[in-house]
Amino acid sequence: MTAFETVPVLITAAELDSLLRTGNPAPVVLDVRWRLGDPYGREQYLKEHLPGALYVDLDTELAAPATPGGGRHPLPDPASLQAATRRWGLSSGRAVVVYDDNGNTAAARAWWLLRWAGVEHVRLLDGALDAWRAAGLPTETGEPEAPAPGDIVLAPGQLPVLNADAAAEVARTGVLLDARVAERYRGEDEPVDPRAGHIPGALSAPTGENLAADGTFRPAEDLALRFTALGADDATEVGVYCGSGVTATHTIAALAHAGIPAALYAGSWSAWSADPARPAAQGEEPG
């Protein structure tokens, strides 16, 4: 068992509040406000955020510029990511907690990237901002004081990544999960990418089904049942993709919470569909 498998995926609002008050040092808290088609994450952050939380721009800090081959959110250059993490105050051994205002569907990208880069102690605030509010805990407005620069040295490559060929192979020989909404999987609606449909052989596993009605992750036992019903377990090679490699990381977090490792196809459908040589399946069936 690796160190990453022994670190919990989630932290509750009460647990984080305690760490912020008593931790020495307190964890770094990152606010990852982002939704597809909504450019106002920073403005929403400035109106309300957790005490001391730092805003992280998903498009510029958690991704490289879009390319047809890399998709809409390619993985960032390791040097750029290290510079960003040091700006956030990360140092070796210091805990990190990430959240957003949408069930952690964007914050999971930061969770995955940091673990991929070798940061062990990073967790998602279970229930995201709504859980913090529901617990009656204080929030702040405006820009917090900039943290002292960190000195962390990242070690990228600690979590598995798939390219298009590897994703196609997992679809044939293992389990490839498509984390987009079912309508996009079936090819009925495609608002942003070049073609509609899904990778042949992939199974539909919408990200929203990882969460309970209150926005927290479903219990690990429930998630394990969900994924094993799709053929995904710890004895099977599992890959996950979505539109551009963002919400797929939420499903990887849900799988990890259930004890099932999985690889990320970072280019996801945005890269696959941009390549006319790659086939697209449509409808309910994997194809």
PDB file of C-alpha atoms in Angstrom:
ATOM      1  CA  MET A   1       0.000   0.000   0.000  1.00  0.00           C
ATOM      2  CA  THR A   2       1.409   3.391  -0.996  1.00  0.00           C
ATOM      3  CA  ALA A   3       1.449   6.488   1.179  1.00  0.00           C
ATOM      4  CA  PHE A   4      -1.239   7.991  -1.044  1.00  0.00           C
ATOM      5  CA  GLU A   5      -3.587   5.082  -0.353  1.00  0.00           C
ATOM      6  CA  THR A   6      -3.253   5.599   3.414  1.00  0.00           C
ATOM      7  CA  VAL A   7      -4.182   9.306   3.365  1.00  0.00           C
ATOM      8  CA  PRO A   8      -7.958   9.898   3.535  1.00  0.00           C
ATOM      9  CA  VAL A   9      -9.537  11.597   0.542  1.00  0.00           C
ATOM     10  CA  LEU A  10     -11.969  13.686   2.599  1.00  0.00           C
ATOM     11  CA  ILE A  11     -12.032  15.970   5.626  1.00  0.00           C
ATOM     12  CA  THR A  12     -15.181  17.229   7.349  1.00  0.00           C
ATOM     13  CA  ALA A  13     -15.921  20.863   8.074  1.00  0.00           C
ATOM     14  CA  ALA A  14     -15.561  20.238  11.825  1.00  0.00           C
ATOM     15  CA  GLU A  15     -12.193  18.534  11.340  1.00  0.00           C
ATOM     16  CA  LEU A  16     -10.910  21.368   9.163  1.00  0.00           C
ATOM     17  CA  ASP A  17     -12.135  24.018  11.598  1.00  0.00           C
ATOM     18  CA  SER A  18     -10.201  22.274  14.370  1.00  0.00           C
ATOM     19  CA  LEU A  19      -7.035  22.107  12.281  1.00  0.00           C
ATOM     20  CA  LEU A  20      -7.291  25.772  11.328  1.00  0.00           C
ATOM     21  CA  ARG A  21      -7.497  26.718  14.993  1.00  0.00           C
ATOM     22  CA  THR A  22      -4.957  24.287  16.442  1.00  0.00           C
ATOM     23  CA  GLY A  23      -2.747  23.034  13.619  1.00  0.00           C
ATOM     24  CA  ASN A  24       0.929  23.892  13.789  1.00  0.00           C
ATOM     25  CA  PRO A  25       1.185  24.786  11.025  1.00  0.00           C
ATOM     26  CA  ALA A  26      -2.419  25.134   9.949  1.00  0.00           C
ATOM     27  CA  PRO A  27      -3.264  23.553   6.603  1.00  0.00           C
ATOM     28  CA  VAL A  28      -3.139  25.542   3.395  1.00  0.00           C
ATOM     29  CA  VAL A  29      -6.716  25.995   2.165  1.00  0.00           C
ATOM     30  CA  LEU A  30      -7.331  26.429  -1.563  1.00  0.00           C
ATOM     31  CA  ASP A  31     -10.575  27.692  -3.113  1.00  0.00           C
ATOM     32  CA  VAL A  32     -11.071  26.367  -6.663  1.00  0.00           C
ATOM     33  CA  ARG A  33     -14.183  28.166  -7.951  1.00  0.00           C
ATOM     34  CA  TRP A  34     -14.783  27.022 -11.518  1.00  0.00           C
ATOM     35  CA  ARG A  35     -17.717  25.919 -13.649  1.00  0.00           C
ATOM     36  CA  LEU A  36     -17.882  25.302 -17.364  1.00  0.00           C
ATOM     37  CA  GLY A  37     -18.855  28.554 -19.057  1.00  0.00           C
ATOM     38  CA  ASP A  38     -18.666  30.646 -15.863  1.00  0.00           C
ATOM     39  CA  PRO A  39     -15.689  33.066 -15.832  1.00  0.00           C
ATOM     40  CA  TYR A  40     -16.570  34.651 -12.480  1.00  0.00           C
ATOM     41  CA  GLY A  41     -14.967  32.243 -10.006  1.00  0.00           C
ATOM     42  CA  ARG A  42     -12.635  34.845  -8.556  1.00  0.00           C
ATOM     43  CA  GLU A  43     -15.444  37.360  -8.045  1.00  0.00           C
ATOM     44  CA  GLN A  44     -17.493  34.729  -6.215  1.00  0.00           C
ATOM     45  CA  TYR A  45     -14.485  33.856  -4.075  1.00  0.00           C
ATOM     46  CA  LEU A  46     -13.977  37.491  -3.088  1.00  0.00           C
ATOM     47  CA  LYS A  47     -17.600  37.687  -1.904  1.00  0.00           C
ATOM     48  CA  GLU A  48     -17.205  34.716   0.463  1.00  0.00           C
ATOM     49  CA  HIS A  49     -14.560  32.134   1.220  1.00  0.00           C
ATOM     50  CA  LEU A  50     -13.149  30.093   4.093  1.00  0.00           C
ATOM     51  CA  PRO A  51     -10.856  31.989   6.495  1.00  0.00           C
ATOM     52  CA  GLY A  52      -7.444  32.424   4.911  1.00  0.00           C
ATOM     53  CA  ALA A  53      -8.353  30.441   1.799  1.00  0.00           C
ATOM     54  CA  LEU A  54      -6.411  31.300  -1.351  1.00  0.00           C
ATOM     55  CA  TYR A  55      -8.076  31.473  -4.740  1.00  0.00           C
ATOM     56  CA  VAL A  56      -6.724  29.081  -7.375  1.00  0.00           C
ATOM     57  CA  ASP A  57      -7.479  29.689 -11.046  1.00  0.00           C
ATOM     58  CA  LEU A  58      -8.187  26.308 -12.627  1.00  0.00           C
ATOM     59  CA  ASP A  59      -7.690  27.510 -16.203  1.00  0.00           C
ATOM     60  CA  THR A  60      -4.273  29.095 -15.649  1.00  0.00           C
ATOM     61  CA  GLU A  61      -2.788  27.409 -12.562  1.00  0.00           C
ATOM     62  CA  LEU A  62      -4.179  23.870 -12.778  1.00  0.00           C
ATOM     63  CA  ALA A  63      -3.911  23.497 -16.546  1.00  0.00           C
ATOM     64  CA  ALA A  64      -1.686  24.365 -19.482  1.00  0.00           C
ATOM     65  CA  PRO A  65      -3.108  26.269 -22.468  1.00  0.00           C
ATOM     66  CA  ALA A  66      -5.552  24.264 -24.558  1.00  0.00           C
ATOM     67  CA  THR A  67      -4.324  22.392 -27.626  1.00  0.00           C
ATOM     68  CA  PRO A  68      -6.140  19.988 -29.971  1.00  0.00           C
ATOM     69  CA  GLY A  69      -3.895  17.114 -28.898  1.00  0.00           C
ATOM     70  CA  GLY A  70      -3.988  17.924 -25.206  1.00  0.00           C
ATOM     71  CA  GLY A  71      -7.616  19.006 -24.916  1.00  0.00           C
ATOM     72  CA  ARG A  72      -9.130  21.986 -23.166  1.00  0.00           C
ATOM     73  CA  HIS A  73      -7.259  21.469 -19.880  1.00  0.00           C
ATOM     74  CA  PRO A  74      -3.900  19.745 -20.430  1.00  0.00           C
ATOM     75  CA  LEU A  75      -1.846  18.994 -17.344  1.00  0.00           C
ATOM     76  CA  PRO A  76       0.288  21.996 -16.357  1.00  0.00           C
ATOM     77  CA  ASP A  77       4.010  22.095 -16.898  1.00  0.00           C
ATOM     78  CA  PRO A  78       5.638  20.744 -13.692  1.00  0.00           C
ATOM     79  CA  ALA A  79       7.783  23.853 -13.255  1.00  0.00           C
ATOM     80  CA  SER A  80       4.732  26.107 -13.530  1.00  0.00           C
ATOM     81  CA  LEU A  81       2.830  23.958 -11.046  1.00  0.00           C
ATOM     82  CA  GLN A  82       5.721  24.052  -8.579  1.00  0.00           C
ATOM     83  CA  ALA A  83       5.900  27.844  -8.844  1.00  0.00           C
ATOM     84  CA  ALA A  84       2.154  28.034  -8.154  1.00  0.00           C
ATOM     85  CA  THR A  85       2.300  25.710  -5.145  1.00  0.00           C
ATOM     86  CA  ARG A  86       5.108  27.767  -3.651  1.00  0.00           C
ATOM     87  CA  ARG A  87       3.035  30.933  -4.127  1.00  0.00           C
ATOM     88  CA  TRP A  88       0.292  29.181  -2.187  1.00  0.00           C
ATOM     89  CA  GLY A  89       2.714  28.576   0.688  1.00  0.00           C
ATOM     90  CA  LEU A  90       3.129  24.824   0.318  1.00  0.00           C
ATOM     91  CA  SER A  91       6.081  23.227   2.078  1.00  0.00           C
ATOM     92  CA  SER A  92       7.008  19.598   2.545  1.00  0.00           C
ATOM     93  CA  GLY A  93       4.742  17.846   5.037  1.00  0.00           C
ATOM     94  CA  ARG A  94       2.220  20.699   5.308  1.00  0.00           C
ATOM     95  CA  ALA A  95      -1.388  19.606   4.867  1.00  0.00           C
ATOM     96  CA  VAL A  96      -3.580  21.032   2.109  1.00  0.00           C
ATOM     97  CA  VAL A  97      -7.385  21.191   1.925  1.00  0.00           C
ATOM     98  CA  VAL A  98      -9.201  22.107  -1.290  1.00  0.00           C
ATOM     99  CA  TYR A  99     -12.839  22.995  -1.900  1.00  0.00           C
ATOM    100  CA  ASP A 100     -15.182  24.791  -4.271  1.00  0.00           C
ATOM    101  CA  ASP A 101     -18.860  25.788  -4.263  1.00  0.00           C
ATOM    102  CA  ASN A 102     -20.107  22.927  -6.445  1.00  0.00           C
ATOM    103  CA  GLY A 103     -19.669  19.620  -4.656  1.00  0.00           C
ATOM    104  CA  ASN A 104     -15.895  19.631  -5.254  1.00  0.00           C
ATOM    105  CA  THR A 105     -16.317  18.880  -8.950  1.00  0.00           C
ATOM    106  CA  ALA A 106     -13.646  21.502  -9.721  1.00  0.00           C
ATOM    107  CA  ALA A 107     -11.634  21.243  -6.508  1.00  0.00           C
ATOM    108  CA  ALA A 108     -10.977  17.583  -7.267  1.00  0.00           C
ATOM    109  CA  ARG A 109      -8.694  18.740 -10.094  1.00  0.00           C
ATOM    110  CA  ALA A 110      -6.429  20.402  -7.503  1.00  0.00           C
ATOM    111  CA  TRP A 111      -6.672  17.339  -5.228  1.00  0.00           C
ATOM    112  CA  TRP A 112      -5.626  15.035  -8.078  1.00  0.00           C
ATOM    113  CA  LEU A 113      -2.867  17.291  -9.421  1.00  0.00           C
ATOM    114  CA  LEU A 114      -1.267  17.741  -6.017  1.00  0.00           C
ATOM    115  CA  ARG A 115      -1.303  14.012  -5.321  1.00  0.00           C
ATOM    116  CA  TRP A 116       0.016  13.354  -8.826  1.00  0.00           C
ATOM    117  CA  ALA A 117       2.819  15.827  -8.035  1.00  0.00           C
ATOM    118  CA  GLY A 118       3.785  14.058  -4.822  1.00  0.00           C
ATOM    119  CA  VAL A 119       1.892  16.063  -2.184  1.00  0.00           C
ATOM    120  CA  GLU A 120       0.649  13.377   0.189  1.00  0.00           C
ATOM    121  CA  HIS A 121      -1.452  15.280   2.701  1.00  0.00           C
ATOM    122  CA  VAL A 122      -4.154  16.823   0.535  1.00  0.00           C
ATOM    123  CA  ARG A 123      -7.866  16.333   1.118  1.00  0.00           C
ATOM    124  CA  LEU A 124     -11.199  17.547  -0.193  1.00  0.00           C
ATOM    125  CA  LEU A 125     -13.540  19.418   2.157  1.00  0.00           C
ATOM    126  CA  ASP A 126     -16.464  17.001   2.122  1.00  0.00           C
ATOM    127  CA  GLY A 127     -19.598  18.876   1.097  1.00  0.00           C
ATOM    128  CA  ALA A 128     -17.513  21.818  -0.137  1.00  0.00           C
ATOM    129  CA  LEU A 129     -18.491  25.382   0.809  1.00  0.00           C
ATOM    130  CA  ASP A 130     -22.097  24.362   1.546  1.00  0.00           C
ATOM    131  CA  ALA A 131     -20.939  22.026   4.319  1.00  0.00           C
ATOM    132  CA  TRP A 132     -18.895  24.796   5.930  1.00  0.00           C
ATOM    133  CA  ARG A 133     -21.888  27.132   5.853  1.00  0.00           C
ATOM    134  CA  ALA A 134     -24.222  24.413   7.161  1.00  0.00           C
ATOM    135  CA  ALA A 135     -21.915  23.912  10.142  1.00  0.00           C
ATOM    136  CA  GLY A 136     -22.309  27.600  11.024  1.00  0.00           C
ATOM    137  CA  LEU A 137     -18.594  28.279  10.612  1.00  0.00           C
ATOM    138  CA  PRO A 138     -17.270  31.743   9.748  1.00  0.00           C
ATOM    139  CA  THR A 139     -16.351  32.938   6.267  1.00  0.00           C
ATOM    140  CA  GLU A 140     -14.410  35.933   5.005  1.00  0.00           C
ATOM    141  CA  THR A 141     -14.598  38.376   2.129  1.00  0.00           C
ATOM    142  CA  GLY A 142     -11.912  40.049   0.067  1.00  0.00           C
ATOM    143  CA  GLU A 143      -8.309  39.077  -0.500  1.00  0.00           C
ATOM    144  CA  PRO A 144      -6.443  37.464   2.409  1.00  0.00           C
ATOM    145  CA  GLU A 145      -2.873  38.366   3.278  1.00  0.00           C
ATOM    146  CA  ALA A 146      -0.437  36.667   0.930  1.00  0.00           C
ATOM    147  CA  PRO A 147       1.233  33.664   2.557  1.00  0.00           C
ATOM    148  CA  ALA A 148       4.968  33.332   3.017  1.00  0.00           C
ATOM    149  CA  PRO A 149       6.359  31.538  -0.041  1.00  0.00           C
ATOM    150  CA  GLY A 150       6.675  27.796   0.339  1.00  0.00           C
ATOM    151  CA  ASP A 151       9.654  25.640  -0.562  1.00  0.00           C
ATOM    152  CA  ILE A 152       7.972  22.426  -1.684  1.00  0.00           C
ATOM    153  CA  VAL A 153       9.742  20.297  -4.274  1.00  0.00           C
ATOM    154  CA  LEU A 154       7.219  18.451  -6.409  1.00  0.00           C
ATOM    155  CA  ALA A 155       7.714  14.944  -7.774  1.00  0.00           C
ATOM    156  CA  PRO A 156       5.260  14.583 -10.675  1.00  0.00           C
ATOM    157  CA  GLY A 157       4.071  11.202 -11.844  1.00  0.00           C
ATOM    158  CA  GLN A 158       2.822   9.721  -8.570  1.00  0.00           C
ATOM    159  CA  LEU A 159      -0.616   8.901 -10.010  1.00  0.00           C
ATOM    160  CA  PRO A 160      -1.270   7.111 -13.322  1.00  0.00           C
ATOM    161  CA  VAL A 161      -2.151   9.019 -16.487  1.00  0.00           C
ATOM    162  CA  LEU A 162      -3.499   7.686 -19.795  1.00  0.00           C
ATOM    163  CA  ASN A 163      -2.984   9.000 -23.294  1.00  0.00           C
ATOM    164  CA  ALA A 164      -5.543   8.353 -26.045  1.00  0.00           C
ATOM    165  CA  ASP A 165      -4.067   5.004 -27.083  1.00  0.00           C
ATOM    166  CA  ALA A 166      -3.909   3.809 -23.467  1.00  0.00           C
ATOM    167  CA  ALA A 167      -7.495   4.947 -22.843  1.00  0.00           C
ATOM    168  CA  ALA A 168      -8.649   2.957 -25.866  1.00  0.00           C
ATOM    169  CA  GLU A 169      -6.799  -0.096 -24.538  1.00  0.00           C
ATOM    170  CA  VAL A 170      -8.375   0.247 -21.078  1.00  0.00           C
ATOM    171  CA  ALA A 171     -11.789   0.452 -22.762  1.00  0.00           C
ATOM    172  CA  ARG A 172     -11.030  -2.886 -24.464  1.00  0.00           C
ATOM    173  CA  THR A 173      -9.348  -4.786 -21.641  1.00  0.00           C
ATOM    174  CA  GLY A 174     -10.356  -3.054 -18.408  1.00  0.00           C
ATOM    175  CA  VAL A 175     -12.994  -0.501 -17.399  1.00  0.00           C
ATOM    176  CA  LEU A 176     -13.038   3.007 -18.841  1.00  0.00           C
ATOM    177  CA  LEU A 177     -15.549   5.310 -17.135  1.00  0.00           C
ATOM    178  CA  ASP A 178     -17.033   8.402 -18.769  1.00  0.00           C
ATOM    179  CA  ALA A 179     -17.773  10.936 -16.019  1.00  0.00           C
ATOM    180  CA  ARG A 180     -19.824  13.354 -18.128  1.00  0.00           C
ATOM    181  CA  VAL A 181     -23.591  13.677 -17.855  1.00  0.00           C
ATOM    182  CA  ALA A 182     -25.437  10.855 -19.573  1.00  0.00           C
ATOM    183  CA  GLU A 183     -26.747  13.083 -22.392  1.00  0.00           C
ATOM    184  CA  ARG A 184     -23.217  13.896 -23.511  1.00  0.00           C
ATOM    185  CA  TYR A 185     -22.176  10.243 -23.226  1.00  0.00           C
ATOM    186  CA  ARG A 186     -25.066   9.208 -25.453  1.00  0.00           C
ATOM    187  CA  GLY A 187     -24.207  11.946 -27.954  1.00  0.00           C
ATOM    188  CA  GLU A 188     -27.515  13.781 -27.565  1.00  0.00           C
ATOM    189  CA  ASP A 189     -25.875  17.038 -26.461  1.00  0.00           C
ATOM    190  CA  GLU A 190     -22.349  18.348 -26.976  1.00  0.00           C
ATOM    191  CA  PRO A 191     -22.007  22.013 -25.980  1.00  0.00           C
ATOM    192  CA  VAL A 192     -18.236  22.525 -26.262  1.00  0.00           C
ATOM    193  CA  ASP A 193     -16.278  19.743 -27.957  1.00  0.00           C
ATOM    194  CA  PRO A 194     -15.833  19.009 -31.698  1.00  0.00           C
ATOM    195  CA  ARG A 195     -17.953  15.847 -31.893  1.00  0.00           C
ATOM    196  CA  ALA A 196     -20.689  14.199 -29.859  1.00  0.00           C
ATOM    197  CA  GLY A 197     -20.553  10.711 -28.381  1.00  0.00           C
ATOM    198  CA  HIS A 198     -18.132   8.682 -26.268  1.00  0.00           C
ATOM    199  CA  ILE A 199     -15.009   6.579 -26.538  1.00  0.00           C
ATOM    200  CA  PRO A 200     -15.998   3.133 -27.844  1.00  0.00           C
ATOM    201  CA  GLY A 201     -16.155   0.665 -24.974  1.00  0.00           C
ATOM    202  CA  ALA A 202     -16.454   3.319 -22.268  1.00  0.00           C
ATOM    203  CA  LEU A 203     -19.185   3.055 -19.638  1.00  0.00           C
ATOM    204  CA  SER A 204     -21.336   5.964 -18.482  1.00  0.00           C
ATOM    205  CA  ALA A 205     -20.648   6.960 -14.847  1.00  0.00           C
ATOM    206  CA  PRO A 206     -21.819  10.569 -14.328  1.00  0.00           C
ATOM    207  CA  THR A 207     -19.887  12.513 -11.707  1.00  0.00           C
ATOM    208  CA  GLY A 208     -23.066  13.742 -10.025  1.00  0.00           C
ATOM    209  CA  GLU A 209     -23.830  10.209  -8.865  1.00  0.00           C
ATOM    210  CA  ASN A 210     -20.775  10.303  -6.590  1.00  0.00           C
ATOM    211  CA  LEU A 211     -22.614  12.660  -4.230  1.00  0.00           C
ATOM    212  CA  ALA A 212     -25.431  12.423  -1.740  1.00  0.00           C
ATOM    213  CA  ALA A 213     -28.309  14.915  -1.778  1.00  0.00           C
ATOM    214  CA  ASP A 214     -26.447  17.279   0.582  1.00  0.00           C
ATOM    215  CA  GLY A 215     -23.396  17.489  -1.687  1.00  0.00           C
ATOM    216  CA  THR A 216     -21.165  15.251   0.409  1.00  0.00           C
ATOM    217  CA  PHE A 217     -19.602  12.133  -1.062  1.00  0.00           C
ATOM    218  CA  ARG A 218     -21.695   9.014  -0.724  1.00  0.00           C
ATOM    219  CA  PRO A 219     -20.377   6.513   1.848  1.00  0.00           C
ATOM    220  CA  ALA A 220     -17.414   4.465   0.681  1.00  0.00           C
ATOM    221  CA  GLU A 221     -19.495   1.284   0.802  1.00  0.00           C
ATOM    222  CA  ASP A 222     -22.166   2.779  -1.470  1.00  0.00           C
ATOM    223  CA  LEU A 223     -19.549   4.023  -3.930  1.00  0.00           C
ATOM    224  CA  ALA A 224     -17.866   0.631  -3.973  1.00  0.00           C
ATOM    225  CA  LEU A 225     -21.180  -0.966  -4.901  1.00  0.00           C
ATOM    226  CA  ARG A 226     -21.753   1.643  -7.599  1.00  0.00           C
ATOM    227  CA  PHE A 227     -18.392   1.068  -9.222  1.00  0.00           C
ATOM    228  CA  THR A 228     -18.226  -2.690  -8.867  1.00  0.00           C
ATOM    229  CA  ALA A 229     -21.601  -2.855 -10.620  1.00  0.00           C
ATOM    230  CA  LEU A 230     -19.784  -1.251 -13.560  1.00  0.00           C
ATOM    231  CA  GLY A 231     -16.975  -3.796 -13.323  1.00  0.00           C
ATOM    232  CA  ALA A 232     -14.514  -1.451 -11.605  1.00  0.00           C
ATOM    233  CA  ASP A 233     -12.671  -2.901  -8.628  1.00  0.00           C
ATOM    234  CA  ASP A 234      -9.155  -2.986  -7.200  1.00  0.00           C
ATOM    235  CA  ALA A 235      -8.261  -6.007  -9.336  1.00  0.00           C
ATOM    236  CA  THR A 236      -9.200  -4.337 -12.626  1.00  0.00           C
ATOM    237  CA  GLU A 237      -7.410  -1.637 -14.602  1.00  0.00           C
ATOM    238  CA  VAL A 238      -9.688   1.386 -14.358  1.00  0.00           C
ATOM    239  CA  GLY A 239      -9.474   4.639 -16.307  1.00  0.00           C
ATOM    240  CA  VAL A 240     -11.638   7.759 -16.148  1.00  0.00           C
ATOM    241  CA  TYR A 241     -12.251  10.621 -18.547  1.00  0.00           C
ATOM    242  CA  CYS A 242     -14.747  13.472 -18.879  1.00  0.00           C
ATOM    243  CA  GLY A 243     -14.920  16.524 -21.119  1.00  0.00           C
ATOM    244  CA  SER A 244     -11.491  17.999 -20.381  1.00  0.00           C
ATOM    245  CA  GLY A 245      -9.988  16.188 -17.408  1.00  0.00           C
ATOM    246  CA  VAL A 246     -11.676  18.159 -14.610  1.00  0.00           C
ATOM    247  CA  THR A 247     -14.749  16.297 -13.344  1.00  0.00           C
ATOM    248  CA  ALA A 248     -13.052  12.971 -14.112  1.00  0.00           C
ATOM    249  CA  THR A 249     -10.789  13.701 -11.143  1.00  0.00           C
ATOM    250  CA  HIS A 250     -13.893  13.864  -8.930  1.00  0.00           C
ATOM    251  CA  THR A 251     -14.738  10.313  -9.973  1.00  0.00           C
ATOM    252  CA  ILE A 252     -11.130   9.261  -9.322  1.00  0.00           C
ATOM    253  CA  ALA A 253     -11.524  10.745  -5.823  1.00  0.00           C
ATOM    254  CA  ALA A 254     -14.773   8.808  -5.352  1.00  0.00           C
ATOM    255  CA  LEU A 255     -13.055   5.630  -6.532  1.00  0.00           C
ATOM    256  CA  ALA A 256     -10.160   6.267  -4.146  1.00  0.00           C
ATOM    257  CA  HIS A 257     -12.620   6.830  -1.293  1.00  0.00           C
ATOM    258  CA  ALA A 258     -14.041   3.396  -2.171  1.00  0.00           C
ATOM    259  CA  GLY A 259     -10.567   1.842  -2.258  1.00  0.00           C
ATOM    260  CA  ILE A 260     -10.310   1.516  -6.055  1.00  0.00           C
ATOM    261  CA  PRO A 261      -7.304   3.037  -7.868  1.00  0.00           C
ATOM    262  CA  ALA A 262      -7.846   4.604 -11.283  1.00  0.00           C
ATOM    263  CA  ALA A 263      -5.922   6.430 -14.004  1.00  0.00           C
ATOM    264  CA  LEU A 264      -6.871   9.766 -15.569  1.00  0.00           C
ATOM    265  CA  TYR A 265      -7.154  10.323 -19.301  1.00  0.00           C
ATOM    266  CA  ALA A 266      -6.252  13.985 -18.994  1.00  0.00           C
ATOM    267  CA  GLY A 267      -7.070  14.972 -22.577  1.00  0.00           C
ATOM    268  CA  SER A 268     -10.485  13.373 -22.197  1.00  0.00           C
ATOM    269  CA  TRP A 269     -13.243  13.835 -24.773  1.00  0.00           C
ATOM    270  CA  SER A 270     -11.979  17.294 -25.788  1.00  0.00           C
ATOM    271  CA  ALA A 271      -8.745  15.746 -27.104  1.00  0.00           C
ATOM    272  CA  TRP A 272     -10.267  12.499 -28.378  1.00  0.00           C
ATOM    273  CA  SER A 273     -13.035  14.207 -30.358  1.00  0.00           C
ATOM    274  CA  ALA A 274     -10.575  16.678 -31.904  1.00  0.00           C
ATOM    275  CA  ASP A 275      -8.778  13.819 -33.642  1.00  0.00           C
ATOM    276  CA  PRO A 276     -10.807  12.722 -36.717  1.00  0.00           C
ATOM    277  CA  ALA A 277      -8.998   9.381 -36.701  1.00  0.00           C
ATOM    278  CA  ARG A 278     -10.531   8.465 -33.338  1.00  0.00           C
ATOM    279  CA  PRO A 279     -13.928   6.730 -33.531  1.00  0.00           C
ATOM    280  CA  ALA A 280     -16.959   7.964 -31.599  1.00  0.00           C
ATOM    281  CA  ALA A 281     -19.779   5.780 -30.302  1.00  0.00           C
ATOM    282  CA  GLN A 282     -23.273   7.057 -29.557  1.00  0.00           C
ATOM    283  CA  GLY A 283     -26.269   5.806 -27.623  1.00  0.00           C
ATOM    284  CA  GLU A 284     -26.699   3.898 -24.371  1.00  0.00           C
ATOM    285  CA  GLU A 285     -24.365   1.042 -25.258  1.00  0.00           C
ATOM    286  CA  PRO A 286     -20.573   1.225 -24.842  1.00  0.00           C
ATOM    287  CA  GLY A 287     -20.099   0.497 -28.565  1.00  0.00           C
TER     288      GLY A 287
END
